[in-house]
Amino acid sequence: MEFKGEDGMNSEQPLPSGESRRLPEPEQREHPLQGKRLKYAKFRKVIAIIMAALIPGLGHLFLGLFIRGLTFIVLLLLDIFAMLYVSSDGLRINIPLLILLGLFIPVLYFYNVYDVLQSADYMVRYRRKPDRYSRMDARGHQSSPFYAWERGLAFAVLLVAGGGLMILFRMKPRWLSIFFEDYGFLTLAILLILIGLFIFLREIVLSFKRKKLKERG
């Protein structure tokens, strides 16, 4: 006696030609070389997080993001130089400004660790699906948009401005001392507000673009 399933078909009867292709198949195995690269990328992620936790910017340098890593290092050095200058002898200490400069160090430190984690995750995803996380650059070559910061001019401007400030902190001109004593806290507060507004407007523009892309898709 032949056994029939719930759909009335003979369970021992072979499936028609091409029917087996519609059956769920196990996920396609990755190429051995690609699997090794993914394992290496995940290993680099762990090492980069440990290095970033030790010294800000060091994890980015390990991942090959030299401009990002050097940016964190330069910002940390500038903050330390500013704190030393504000608290130096012969200068009336501006307590609110000193507190803000001190709070900038842990903020920079934790954002550095967070950015390393995001950078490493992106690299893992980019290695797995490069076509999805890449775009065409000005030369017509396929590249990752994640490396756009590495080719920007912002770091050059930061180096020039940072070097100039370090020279001023070392020379200690009288006008700079008066500025820090009277307007240092106000200037830093306005700068933080402008940075916050810039980030806020940037997120609005990005969310608007993402919404447009979803509507088109």
mmCIF file with all atom_site columns, N, CA and C in Angstrom, residues 132 134-135 204-217:
data_model
loop_
_atom_site.group_PDB
_atom_site.id
_atom_site.type_symbol
_atom_site.label_atom_id
_atom_site.label_alt_id
_atom_site.label_comp_id
_atom_site.label_asym_id
_atom_site.label_entity_id
_atom_site.label_seq_id
_atom_site.pdbx_PDB_ins_code
_atom_site.Cartn_x
_atom_site.Cartn_y
_atom_site.Cartn_z
_atom_site.occupancy
_atom_site.B_iso_or_equiv
_atom_site.pdbx_formal_charge
_atom_site.auth_seq_id
_atom_site.auth_comp_id
_atom_site.auth_asym_id
_atom_site.auth_atom_id
_atom_site.pdbx_PDB_model_num
ATOM 1  N N  . ARG A 1 132 ? 27.782 46.178 -1.936 1.00 0.00 ? 132 ARG A N  1
ATOM 2  C CA . ARG A 1 132 ? 26.704 46.879 -1.233 1.00 0.00 ? 132 ARG A CA 1
ATOM 3  C C  . ARG A 1 132 ? 27.204 48.113 -0.491 1.00 0.00 ? 132 ARG A C  1
ATOM 4  N N  . SER A 1 134 ? 29.958 50.030 -1.192 1.00 0.00 ? 134 SER A N  1
ATOM 5  C CA . SER A 1 134 ? 30.940 50.789 -1.956 1.00 0.00 ? 134 SER A CA 1
ATOM 6  C C  . SER A 1 134 ? 30.237 51.729 -2.912 1.00 0.00 ? 134 SER A C  1
ATOM 7  N N  . ARG A 1 135 ? 31.000 52.636 -3.472 1.00 0.00 ? 135 ARG A N  1
ATOM 8  C CA . ARG A 1 135 ? 30.469 53.588 -4.443 1.00 0.00 ? 135 ARG A CA 1
ATOM 9  C C  . ARG A 1 135 ? 31.583 53.971 -5.409 1.00 0.00 ? 135 ARG A C  1
ATOM 10 N N  . ILE A 1 204 ? 19.726 65.735 10.307 1.00 0.00 ? 204 ILE A N  1
ATOM 11 C CA . ILE A 1 204 ? 18.451 66.017 9.635  1.00 0.00 ? 204 ILE A CA 1
ATOM 12 C C  . ILE A 1 204 ? 18.583 65.795 8.130  1.00 0.00 ? 204 ILE A C  1
ATOM 13 N N  . VAL A 1 205 ? 19.679 66.307 7.551  1.00 0.00 ? 205 VAL A N  1
ATOM 14 C CA . VAL A 1 205 ? 19.896 66.137 6.111  1.00 0.00 ? 205 VAL A CA 1
ATOM 15 C C  . VAL A 1 205 ? 20.061 64.660 5.764  1.00 0.00 ? 205 VAL A C  1
ATOM 16 N N  . LEU A 1 206 ? 20.816 63.913 6.566  1.00 0.00 ? 206 LEU A N  1
ATOM 17 C CA . LEU A 1 206 ? 21.018 62.494 6.290  1.00 0.00 ? 206 LEU A CA 1
ATOM 18 C C  . LEU A 1 206 ? 19.719 61.697 6.420  1.00 0.00 ? 206 LEU A C  1
ATOM 19 N N  . SER A 1 207 ? 18.913 62.019 7.426  1.00 0.00 ? 207 SER A N  1
ATOM 20 C CA . SER A 1 207 ? 17.629 61.324 7.575  1.00 0.00 ? 207 SER A CA 1
ATOM 21 C C  . SER A 1 207 ? 16.692 61.646 6.422  1.00 0.00 ? 207 SER A C  1
ATOM 22 N N  . PHE A 1 208 ? 16.743 62.876 5.936  1.00 0.00 ? 208 PHE A N  1
ATOM 23 C CA . PHE A 1 208 ? 15.924 63.249 4.780  1.00 0.00 ? 208 PHE A CA 1
ATOM 24 C C  . PHE A 1 208 ? 16.359 62.485 3.533  1.00 0.00 ? 208 PHE A C  1
ATOM 25 N N  . LYS A 1 209 ? 17.673 62.332 3.349  1.00 0.00 ? 209 LYS A N  1
ATOM 26 C CA . LYS A 1 209 ? 18.170 61.578 2.198  1.00 0.00 ? 209 LYS A CA 1
ATOM 27 C C  . LYS A 1 209 ? 17.793 60.105 2.297  1.00 0.00 ? 209 LYS A C  1
ATOM 28 N N  . ARG A 1 210 ? 17.897 59.534 3.515  1.00 0.00 ? 210 ARG A N  1
ATOM 29 C CA . ARG A 1 210 ? 17.515 58.131 3.691  1.00 0.00 ? 210 ARG A CA 1
ATOM 30 C C  . ARG A 1 210 ? 16.038 57.917 3.415  1.00 0.00 ? 210 ARG A C  1
ATOM 31 N N  . LYS A 1 211 ? 15.213 58.881 3.811  1.00 0.00 ? 211 LYS A N  1
ATOM 32 C CA . LYS A 1 211 ? 13.780 58.785 3.552  1.00 0.00 ? 211 LYS A CA 1
ATOM 33 C C  . LYS A 1 211 ? 13.495 58.821 2.059  1.00 0.00 ? 211 LYS A C  1
ATOM 34 N N  . LYS A 1 212 ? 14.211 59.672 1.328  1.00 0.00 ? 212 LYS A N  1
ATOM 35 C CA . LYS A 1 212 ? 14.031 59.748 -0.116 1.00 0.00 ? 212 LYS A CA 1
ATOM 36 C C  . LYS A 1 212 ? 14.458 58.446 -0.795 1.00 0.00 ? 212 LYS A C  1
ATOM 37 N N  . LEU A 1 213 ? 15.553 57.862 -0.300 1.00 0.00 ? 213 LEU A N  1
ATOM 38 C CA . LEU A 1 213 ? 16.011 56.609 -0.894 1.00 0.00 ? 213 LEU A CA 1
ATOM 39 C C  . LEU A 1 213 ? 15.012 55.479 -0.643 1.00 0.00 ? 213 LEU A C  1
ATOM 40 N N  . LYS A 1 214 ? 14.380 55.447 0.528  1.00 0.00 ? 214 LYS A N  1
ATOM 41 C CA . LYS A 1 214 ? 13.373 54.437 0.810  1.00 0.00 ? 214 LYS A CA 1
ATOM 42 C C  . LYS A 1 214 ? 12.163 54.614 -0.083 1.00 0.00 ? 214 LYS A C  1
ATOM 43 N N  . GLU A 1 215 ? 11.760 55.866 -0.325 1.00 0.00 ? 215 GLU A N  1
ATOM 44 C CA . GLU A 1 215 ? 10.604 56.098 -1.191 1.00 0.00 ? 215 GLU A CA 1
ATOM 45 C C  . GLU A 1 215 ? 10.900 55.667 -2.629 1.00 0.00 ? 215 GLU A C  1
ATOM 46 N N  . ARG A 1 216 ? 12.120 55.887 -3.067 1.00 0.00 ? 216 ARG A N  1
ATOM 47 C CA . ARG A 1 216 ? 12.483 55.480 -4.435 1.00 0.00 ? 216 ARG A CA 1
ATOM 48 C C  . ARG A 1 216 ? 12.584 53.953 -4.543 1.00 0.00 ? 216 ARG A C  1
ATOM 49 N N  . GLY A 1 217 ? 13.064 53.332 -3.431 1.00 0.00 ? 217 GLY A N  1
ATOM 50 C CA . GLY A 1 217 ? 13.217 51.878 -3.455 1.00 0.00 ? 217 GLY A CA 1
ATOM 51 C C  . GLY A 1 217 ? 11.895 51.174 -3.287 1.00 0.00 ? 217 GLY A C  1
#
